[in-house]
Amino acid sequence: MRVIQQASNLGVLQLGLTGGEPLLRKDIELLVAAAAKAELYTTLITAATLLTPERATQLRDAGLDHVQISIQDSRAAESDYIAGTPSFKQKLEAARLVKALGFPLTLNFVLHRQNLDRIDEILDLCEVLKADRVELANTQYYGWAYHNRTVLLPTRQQLERADAAVALARKRNICPMGILYVLPDYYEDYPKPCMSGWGNRALVIAPNGDVLPCQAASSIPELEFANVRNHSLDWIWFESSTFNRFRGTEWMPEPCQSCDRRQLDFGGCRCQALLLTNNAAATDPVCHLSPHHHLITTVTKQANQENLDSPLPLVYRSMQM
Ligand code: SF4
Ligand code: FES
């Protein structure tokens, strides 16, 4: 609660309560109330399986502004398969509950090779559930998605069909606040401006109090994270070595250093650069100007040759790996 007030003093406007699963925390209502007091706009980003009517009402009374629910597919069996647990029915019930309590509702679908062909059904479901806003985010290949890249990376043809379906849904205006559609960056010529730039707009506070410039930053071994138990958020944001490591453009290597897009995409994603090149300071290999761009094109070429009908099994997240 102290940190939430510090964030507000620092100029933060929005608090996303995310995870993992934020509803596992028994004190989430207290945090929402503290954020409301600090005049932050709060979003609960949840898988929704723990969102009971009692809990949702308590959160509304504490001042929660907005709920985002993730659903994995338009059909129960397929959604449960990706989620790794039976949850589709509960997610639909939770979405209806959120609307009944008067919250604005965002539905988030992570898209990939196994569900992209059902994009029309997914958009229909958003309409049926009366989503105010829809996020269709193609998988980005870090963490467990990276382990499952061959199974999840779509073909160019799938993406083109999905593009057309989204354009049609936008034309039909199926939700008042619009559809955010994020392409898989493997099919882009330029990288995404990850986090809108390192230490530029957002920060992530982990459950242990460590403050990270992005959700995956702990994958970068050279970084040391300052903790809110020992430092003010203000100090961490402005002074800590981690937030300054990739801030701005001075750290950039060529070709980014002399590129006129460096203030637009900030050289791409540091975590992806590390994952693919073993160097967090490298140009993101998604960029067609990167000397490592072949690491991307080799994979997309293979994805467009493989048979869609015989997918490999998924590797699920586990504590053993
Ligand atoms: Fe962006 Fe660097 Fe590629 Fe230029 S070279 S487009 S700054 S990633
Ligand atoms: Fe860490 Fe992109 S996810 S910088």
PDB file of N, CA, C and O in Angstrom, residues 21 26 57 66 73 81-82 98 149 161 164 173 180 201 205 223 230 246 262 283 315:
ATOM      1  N   GLU A  21      -1.618 -15.375 -11.151  1.00  0.00           N
ATOM      2  CA  GLU A  21      -3.036 -15.126 -10.936  1.00  0.00           C
ATOM      3  C   GLU A  21      -3.211 -14.213  -9.721  1.00  0.00           C
ATOM      4  O   GLU A  21      -3.014 -14.658  -8.579  1.00  0.00           O
ATOM      5  N   LYS A  26      -4.871 -13.026  -1.032  1.00  0.00           N
ATOM      6  CA  LYS A  26      -6.066 -12.811  -0.193  1.00  0.00           C
ATOM      7  C   LYS A  26      -6.278 -11.331   0.074  1.00  0.00           C
ATOM      8  O   LYS A  26      -7.346 -10.918   0.492  1.00  0.00           O
ATOM      9  N   THR A  57     -17.855  -8.694  -6.099  1.00  0.00           N
ATOM     10  CA  THR A  57     -18.588  -7.595  -5.445  1.00  0.00           C
ATOM     11  C   THR A  57     -17.670  -6.840  -4.488  1.00  0.00           C
ATOM     12  O   THR A  57     -17.677  -5.596  -4.437  1.00  0.00           O
ATOM     13  N   HIS A  66     -11.808  -1.965 -13.688  1.00  0.00           N
ATOM     14  CA  HIS A  66     -11.873  -2.661 -14.982  1.00  0.00           C
ATOM     15  C   HIS A  66     -11.372  -4.093 -14.806  1.00  0.00           C
ATOM     16  O   HIS A  66     -10.447  -4.324 -14.029  1.00  0.00           O
ATOM     17  N   ASP A  73      -9.612 -20.035 -26.143  1.00  0.00           N
ATOM     18  CA  ASP A  73     -10.164 -20.475 -27.429  1.00  0.00           C
ATOM     19  C   ASP A  73     -11.665 -20.227 -27.422  1.00  0.00           C
ATOM     20  O   ASP A  73     -12.234 -19.882 -26.380  1.00  0.00           O
ATOM     21  N   TYR A  81      -7.649 -27.339 -23.186  1.00  0.00           N
ATOM     22  CA  TYR A  81      -6.397 -28.009 -23.574  1.00  0.00           C
ATOM     23  C   TYR A  81      -5.209 -27.041 -23.455  1.00  0.00           C
ATOM     24  O   TYR A  81      -4.173 -27.359 -22.864  1.00  0.00           O
ATOM     25  N   ILE A  82      -5.382 -25.832 -23.960  1.00  0.00           N
ATOM     26  CA  ILE A  82      -4.280 -24.858 -23.883  1.00  0.00           C
ATOM     27  C   ILE A  82      -4.086 -24.385 -22.441  1.00  0.00           C
ATOM     28  O   ILE A  82      -2.965 -24.249 -21.958  1.00  0.00           O
ATOM     29  N   VAL A  98     -18.933 -10.139 -14.503  1.00  0.00           N
ATOM     30  CA  VAL A  98     -18.247  -8.842 -14.608  1.00  0.00           C
ATOM     31  C   VAL A  98     -19.177  -7.803 -15.257  1.00  0.00           C
ATOM     32  O   VAL A  98     -19.309  -6.672 -14.785  1.00  0.00           O
ATOM     33  N   ARG A 149       7.508 -23.237 -29.517  1.00  0.00           N
ATOM     34  CA  ARG A 149       7.467 -22.370 -30.697  1.00  0.00           C
ATOM     35  C   ARG A 149       7.000 -23.123 -31.946  1.00  0.00           C
ATOM     36  O   ARG A 149       6.190 -22.616 -32.720  1.00  0.00           O
ATOM     37  N   ARG A 161      -5.635 -14.585 -43.105  1.00  0.00           N
ATOM     38  CA  ARG A 161      -7.078 -14.837 -42.910  1.00  0.00           C
ATOM     39  C   ARG A 161      -7.571 -14.150 -41.634  1.00  0.00           C
ATOM     40  O   ARG A 161      -8.642 -13.555 -41.600  1.00  0.00           O
ATOM     41  N   ALA A 164      -8.110 -10.402 -42.063  1.00  0.00           N
ATOM     42  CA  ALA A 164      -9.362 -10.075 -42.764  1.00  0.00           C
ATOM     43  C   ALA A 164     -10.546 -10.194 -41.800  1.00  0.00           C
ATOM     44  O   ALA A 164     -11.443  -9.340 -41.796  1.00  0.00           O
ATOM     45  N   ASN A 173     -18.089  -3.076 -35.805  1.00  0.00           N
ATOM     46  CA  ASN A 173     -18.066  -2.391 -34.511  1.00  0.00           C
ATOM     47  C   ASN A 173     -18.566  -3.282 -33.385  1.00  0.00           C
ATOM     48  O   ASN A 173     -19.460  -2.897 -32.630  1.00  0.00           O
ATOM     49  N   LEU A 180      -7.862  -4.621 -30.186  1.00  0.00           N
ATOM     50  CA  LEU A 180      -6.409  -4.507 -30.326  1.00  0.00           C
ATOM     51  C   LEU A 180      -5.914  -5.819 -30.925  1.00  0.00           C
ATOM     52  O   LEU A 180      -6.164  -6.887 -30.357  1.00  0.00           O
ATOM     53  N   ARG A 201       8.155   4.035 -19.528  1.00  0.00           N
ATOM     54  CA  ARG A 201       6.747   4.279 -19.237  1.00  0.00           C
ATOM     55  C   ARG A 201       6.173   3.368 -18.142  1.00  0.00           C
ATOM     56  O   ARG A 201       5.206   3.727 -17.490  1.00  0.00           O
ATOM     57  N   ILE A 205       6.215  -4.685 -10.454  1.00  0.00           N
ATOM     58  CA  ILE A 205       6.638  -5.037  -9.091  1.00  0.00           C
ATOM     59  C   ILE A 205       6.291  -6.503  -8.847  1.00  0.00           C
ATOM     60  O   ILE A 205       5.123  -6.901  -8.936  1.00  0.00           O
ATOM     61  N   LEU A 223      21.443  -8.387 -14.615  1.00  0.00           N
ATOM     62  CA  LEU A 223      20.691  -7.352 -13.895  1.00  0.00           C
ATOM     63  C   LEU A 223      20.523  -7.701 -12.418  1.00  0.00           C
ATOM     64  O   LEU A 223      20.311  -8.860 -12.067  1.00  0.00           O
ATOM     65  N   ASN A 230      13.731  -1.888   0.462  1.00  0.00           N
ATOM     66  CA  ASN A 230      14.975  -1.172   0.782  1.00  0.00           C
ATOM     67  C   ASN A 230      15.100   0.196   0.116  1.00  0.00           C
ATOM     68  O   ASN A 230      15.951   0.986   0.505  1.00  0.00           O
ATOM     69  N   PHE A 246      19.270  -0.044 -20.041  1.00  0.00           N
ATOM     70  CA  PHE A 246      18.882   0.040 -21.462  1.00  0.00           C
ATOM     71  C   PHE A 246      17.944   1.232 -21.712  1.00  0.00           C
ATOM     72  O   PHE A 246      17.145   1.229 -22.645  1.00  0.00           O
ATOM     73  N   ARG A 262      15.399   4.504 -34.012  1.00  0.00           N
ATOM     74  CA  ARG A 262      15.768   4.101 -32.644  1.00  0.00           C
ATOM     75  C   ARG A 262      14.891   4.719 -31.557  1.00  0.00           C
ATOM     76  O   ARG A 262      14.771   4.170 -30.474  1.00  0.00           O
ATOM     77  N   THR A 283      20.800  -5.918 -31.071  1.00  0.00           N
ATOM     78  CA  THR A 283      19.586  -5.535 -31.801  1.00  0.00           C
ATOM     79  C   THR A 283      18.640  -6.742 -31.809  1.00  0.00           C
ATOM     80  O   THR A 283      19.071  -7.879 -32.027  1.00  0.00           O
ATOM     81  N   VAL A 315       4.425 -28.600 -24.546  1.00  0.00           N
ATOM     82  CA  VAL A 315       5.196 -28.781 -23.309  1.00  0.00           C
ATOM     83  C   VAL A 315       4.605 -27.799 -22.299  1.00  0.00           C
ATOM     84  O   VAL A 315       4.686 -26.588 -22.486  1.00  0.00           O
TER      85      VAL A 315
END
